[in-house]
Coordinates of C-alpha atoms in Angstrom, one line a residue:
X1 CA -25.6 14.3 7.5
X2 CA -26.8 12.6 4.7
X3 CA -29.2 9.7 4.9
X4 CA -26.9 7.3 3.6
X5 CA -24.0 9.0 6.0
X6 CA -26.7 8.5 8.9
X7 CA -26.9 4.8 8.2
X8 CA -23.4 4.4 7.5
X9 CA -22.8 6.2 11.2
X10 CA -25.4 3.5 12.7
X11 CA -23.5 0.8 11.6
X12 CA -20.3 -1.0 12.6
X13 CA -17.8 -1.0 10.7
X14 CA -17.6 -5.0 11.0
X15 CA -21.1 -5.6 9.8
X16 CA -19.8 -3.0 6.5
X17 CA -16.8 -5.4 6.3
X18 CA -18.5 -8.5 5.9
X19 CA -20.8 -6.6 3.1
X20 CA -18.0 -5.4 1.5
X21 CA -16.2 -9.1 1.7
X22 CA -13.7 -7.3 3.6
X23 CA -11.8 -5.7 0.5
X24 CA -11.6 -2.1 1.2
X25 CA -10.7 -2.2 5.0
X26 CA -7.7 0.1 5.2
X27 CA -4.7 -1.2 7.7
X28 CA -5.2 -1.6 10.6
X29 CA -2.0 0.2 11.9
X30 CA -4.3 2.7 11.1
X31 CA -6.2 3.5 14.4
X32 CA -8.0 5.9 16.1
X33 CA -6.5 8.3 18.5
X34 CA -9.6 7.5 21.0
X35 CA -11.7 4.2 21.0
X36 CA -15.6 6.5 21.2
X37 CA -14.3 8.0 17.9
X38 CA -16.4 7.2 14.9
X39 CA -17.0 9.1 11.4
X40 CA -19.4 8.2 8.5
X41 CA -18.8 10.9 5.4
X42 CA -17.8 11.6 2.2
X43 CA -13.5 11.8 1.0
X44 CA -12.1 14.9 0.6
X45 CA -8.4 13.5 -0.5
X46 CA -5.0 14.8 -0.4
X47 CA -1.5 13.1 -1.4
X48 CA 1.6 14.5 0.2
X49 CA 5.0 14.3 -0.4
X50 CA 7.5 12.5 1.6
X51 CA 7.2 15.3 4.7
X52 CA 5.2 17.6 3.8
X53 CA 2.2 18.9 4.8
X54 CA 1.1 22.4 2.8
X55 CA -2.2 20.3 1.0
X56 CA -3.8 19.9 4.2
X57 CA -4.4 23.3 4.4
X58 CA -5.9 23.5 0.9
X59 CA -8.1 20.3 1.7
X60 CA -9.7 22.1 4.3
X61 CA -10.7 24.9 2.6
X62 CA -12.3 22.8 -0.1
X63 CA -13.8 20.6 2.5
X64 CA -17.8 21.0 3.1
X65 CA -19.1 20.0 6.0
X66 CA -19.5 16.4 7.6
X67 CA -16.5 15.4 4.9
X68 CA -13.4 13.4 6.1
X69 CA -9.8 14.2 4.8
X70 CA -8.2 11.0 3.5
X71 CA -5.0 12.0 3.8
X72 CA -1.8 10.0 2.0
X73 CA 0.8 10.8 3.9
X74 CA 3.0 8.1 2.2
X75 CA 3.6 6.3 5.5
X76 CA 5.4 9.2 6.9
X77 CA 6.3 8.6 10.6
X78 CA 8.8 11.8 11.0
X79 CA 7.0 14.6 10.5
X80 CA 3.1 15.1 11.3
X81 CA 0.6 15.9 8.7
X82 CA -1.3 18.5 11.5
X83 CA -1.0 19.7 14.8
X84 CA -3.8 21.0 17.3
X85 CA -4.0 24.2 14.9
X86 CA -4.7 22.6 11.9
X87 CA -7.0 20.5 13.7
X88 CA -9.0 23.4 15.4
X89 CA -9.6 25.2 11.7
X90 CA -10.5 21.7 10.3
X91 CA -13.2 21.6 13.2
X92 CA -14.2 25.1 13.2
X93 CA -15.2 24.9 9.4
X94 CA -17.2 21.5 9.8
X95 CA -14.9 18.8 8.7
X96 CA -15.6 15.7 10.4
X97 CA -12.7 14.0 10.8
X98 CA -9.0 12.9 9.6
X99 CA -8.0 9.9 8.5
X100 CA -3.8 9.7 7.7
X101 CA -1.6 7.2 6.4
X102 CA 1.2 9.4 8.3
X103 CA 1.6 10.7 12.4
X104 CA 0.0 13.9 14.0
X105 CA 1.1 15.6 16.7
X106 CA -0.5 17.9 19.7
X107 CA -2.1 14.8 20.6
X108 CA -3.1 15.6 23.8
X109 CA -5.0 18.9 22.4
X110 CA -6.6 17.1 19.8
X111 CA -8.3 14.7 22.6
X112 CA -9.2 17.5 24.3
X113 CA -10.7 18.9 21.0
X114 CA -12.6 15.8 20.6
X115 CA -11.7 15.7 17.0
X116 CA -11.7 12.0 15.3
X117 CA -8.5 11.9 13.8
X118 CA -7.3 7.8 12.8
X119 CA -3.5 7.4 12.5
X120 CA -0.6 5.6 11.8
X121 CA 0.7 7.1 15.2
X122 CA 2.7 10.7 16.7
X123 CA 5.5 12.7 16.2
X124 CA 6.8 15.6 17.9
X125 CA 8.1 17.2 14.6
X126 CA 6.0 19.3 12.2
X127 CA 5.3 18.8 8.6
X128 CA 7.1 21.1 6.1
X129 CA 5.6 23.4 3.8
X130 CA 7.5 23.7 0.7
X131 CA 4.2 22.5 -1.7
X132 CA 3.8 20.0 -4.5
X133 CA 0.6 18.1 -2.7
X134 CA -2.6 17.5 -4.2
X135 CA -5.9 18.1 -3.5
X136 CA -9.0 15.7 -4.7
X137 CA -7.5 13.0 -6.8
X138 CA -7.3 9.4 -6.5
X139 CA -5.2 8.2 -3.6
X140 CA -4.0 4.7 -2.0
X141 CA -4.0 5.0 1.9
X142 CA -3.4 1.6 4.2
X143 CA -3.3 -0.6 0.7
X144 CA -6.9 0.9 -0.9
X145 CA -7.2 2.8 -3.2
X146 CA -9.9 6.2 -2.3
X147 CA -11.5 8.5 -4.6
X148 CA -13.0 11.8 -4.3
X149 CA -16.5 11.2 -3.1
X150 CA -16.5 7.9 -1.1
X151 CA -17.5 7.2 2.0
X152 CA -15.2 6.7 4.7
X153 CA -16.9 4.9 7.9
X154 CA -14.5 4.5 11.2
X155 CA -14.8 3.1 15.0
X156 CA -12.7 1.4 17.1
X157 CA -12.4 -1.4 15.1
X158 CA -11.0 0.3 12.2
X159 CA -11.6 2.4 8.5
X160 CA -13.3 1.0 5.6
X161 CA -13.9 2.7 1.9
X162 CA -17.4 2.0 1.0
X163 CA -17.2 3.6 -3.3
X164 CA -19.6 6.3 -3.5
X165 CA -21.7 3.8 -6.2
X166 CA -22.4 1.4 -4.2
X167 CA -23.0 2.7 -0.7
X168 CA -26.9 1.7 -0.9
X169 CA -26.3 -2.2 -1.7
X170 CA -23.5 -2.4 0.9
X171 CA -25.7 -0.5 3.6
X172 CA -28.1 -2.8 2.9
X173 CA -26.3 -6.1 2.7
X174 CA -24.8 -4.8 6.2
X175 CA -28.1 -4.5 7.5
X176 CA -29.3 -7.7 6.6
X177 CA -25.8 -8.9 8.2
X178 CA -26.9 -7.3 11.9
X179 CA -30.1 -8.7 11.4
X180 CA -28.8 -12.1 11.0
X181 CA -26.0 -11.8 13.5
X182 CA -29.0 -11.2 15.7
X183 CA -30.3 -14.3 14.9
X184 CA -27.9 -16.2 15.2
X185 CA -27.0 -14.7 18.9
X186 CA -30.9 -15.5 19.7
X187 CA -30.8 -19.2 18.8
X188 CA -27.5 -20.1 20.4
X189 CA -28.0 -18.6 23.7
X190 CA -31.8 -19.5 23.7
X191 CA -31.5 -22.6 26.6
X192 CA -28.2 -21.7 28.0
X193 CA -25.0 -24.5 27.7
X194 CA -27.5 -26.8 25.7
X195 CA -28.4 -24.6 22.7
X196 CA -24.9 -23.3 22.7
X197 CA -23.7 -27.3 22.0
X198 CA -26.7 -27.4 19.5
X199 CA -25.8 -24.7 17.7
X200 CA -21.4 -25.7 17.5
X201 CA -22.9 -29.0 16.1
X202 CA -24.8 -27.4 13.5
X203 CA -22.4 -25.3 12.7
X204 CA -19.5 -28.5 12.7
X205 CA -21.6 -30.8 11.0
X206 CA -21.5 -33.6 14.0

């Protein structure tokens, strides 16, 4: 990893959404297939059509490793954009993770792969393969728009698109964020029920 991926994968993704003032959070009927999974990388993208799912295949071959596919899958909940296969090469050549706008499948191999993939869902039917995706250009998945190149940061809370140009002001401002959270956690819990009180009041205005 990276050093900004390394601080992106220290920090939750909440703290990254109240940097980000929450704009590039991606659906959350996006989620991921296991609550310990959590990714921090760079986009490698890929648009389907309706169905299909032939690009995948070319995404991971591009892919270097620690990247995340962003995968627009149109919304797709028919047909799965990979199976425990497609998964396993995606592993076995370093990609960190999938994150679909669409359904996989084999769900119960990918666990056991320990593979972070974030989803709309499964589907026992498999993707077609008659072409026409794209690798690498701009996409919209869960109502943001990705490019090439950003980072992609995941937990159990959710995804959120950080733009590759301004991943150190938003690790920072996140940072800061924790640090104040902390704060704040400190000063209302210092004397039990009687800071707690203090602190609603400040924050109330009574």
């Amino acid at each position: 990893m990276t050093k900004v991926e390394v601080s992106f994968h220290h920090l939750p993704t909440t703290a990254i959404s109240d940097a980000t003032g929450g704009h590039t959070n991606l659906c959350s009927t996006i989620k991921p297939l296991a609550n310990h999974f959590k990714i921090a990388g760079r986009a490698v993208t890929v648009r389907l059509p309706d169905g299909e799912n032939g690009a995948v295949l070319e995404a991971i071959r591009a892919a270097n490793e620690g990247d995340i596919l962003v995968i627009d899958a149109k919304g797709n909940t028919n047909r799965a954009v990979a199976g425990d296969f497609v998964v396993s090469l995606a592993k076995g050549i370093g990609v960190q993770g999938f994150v679909v706008d669409g359904v996989i499948r084999d769900i119960a191999a990918i666990r056991e792969l320990d593979f972070p993939v974030f989803a709309l869902g499964t589907t026992v039917a498999a993707g077609n393969k008659n072409g026409g995706g794209k690798v690498n250009m701009p996409i919209a998945i869960g109502g943001v728009t990705v490019h090439p190149g950003d980072y992609i940061i995941g937990d159990v809370d959710g995804v959120i698109v950080v733009p590759q140009q301004d991943a150190e002001k938003v690790i920072e401002a996140a940072e800061e964020k924790l640090l104040k959270d902390e704060k704040r956690a400190q000063e209302a819990h210092a004397n039990g029920k009687e800071s707690i009180i203090a602190y609603l009041n400040k924050v109330l205005g009574n």
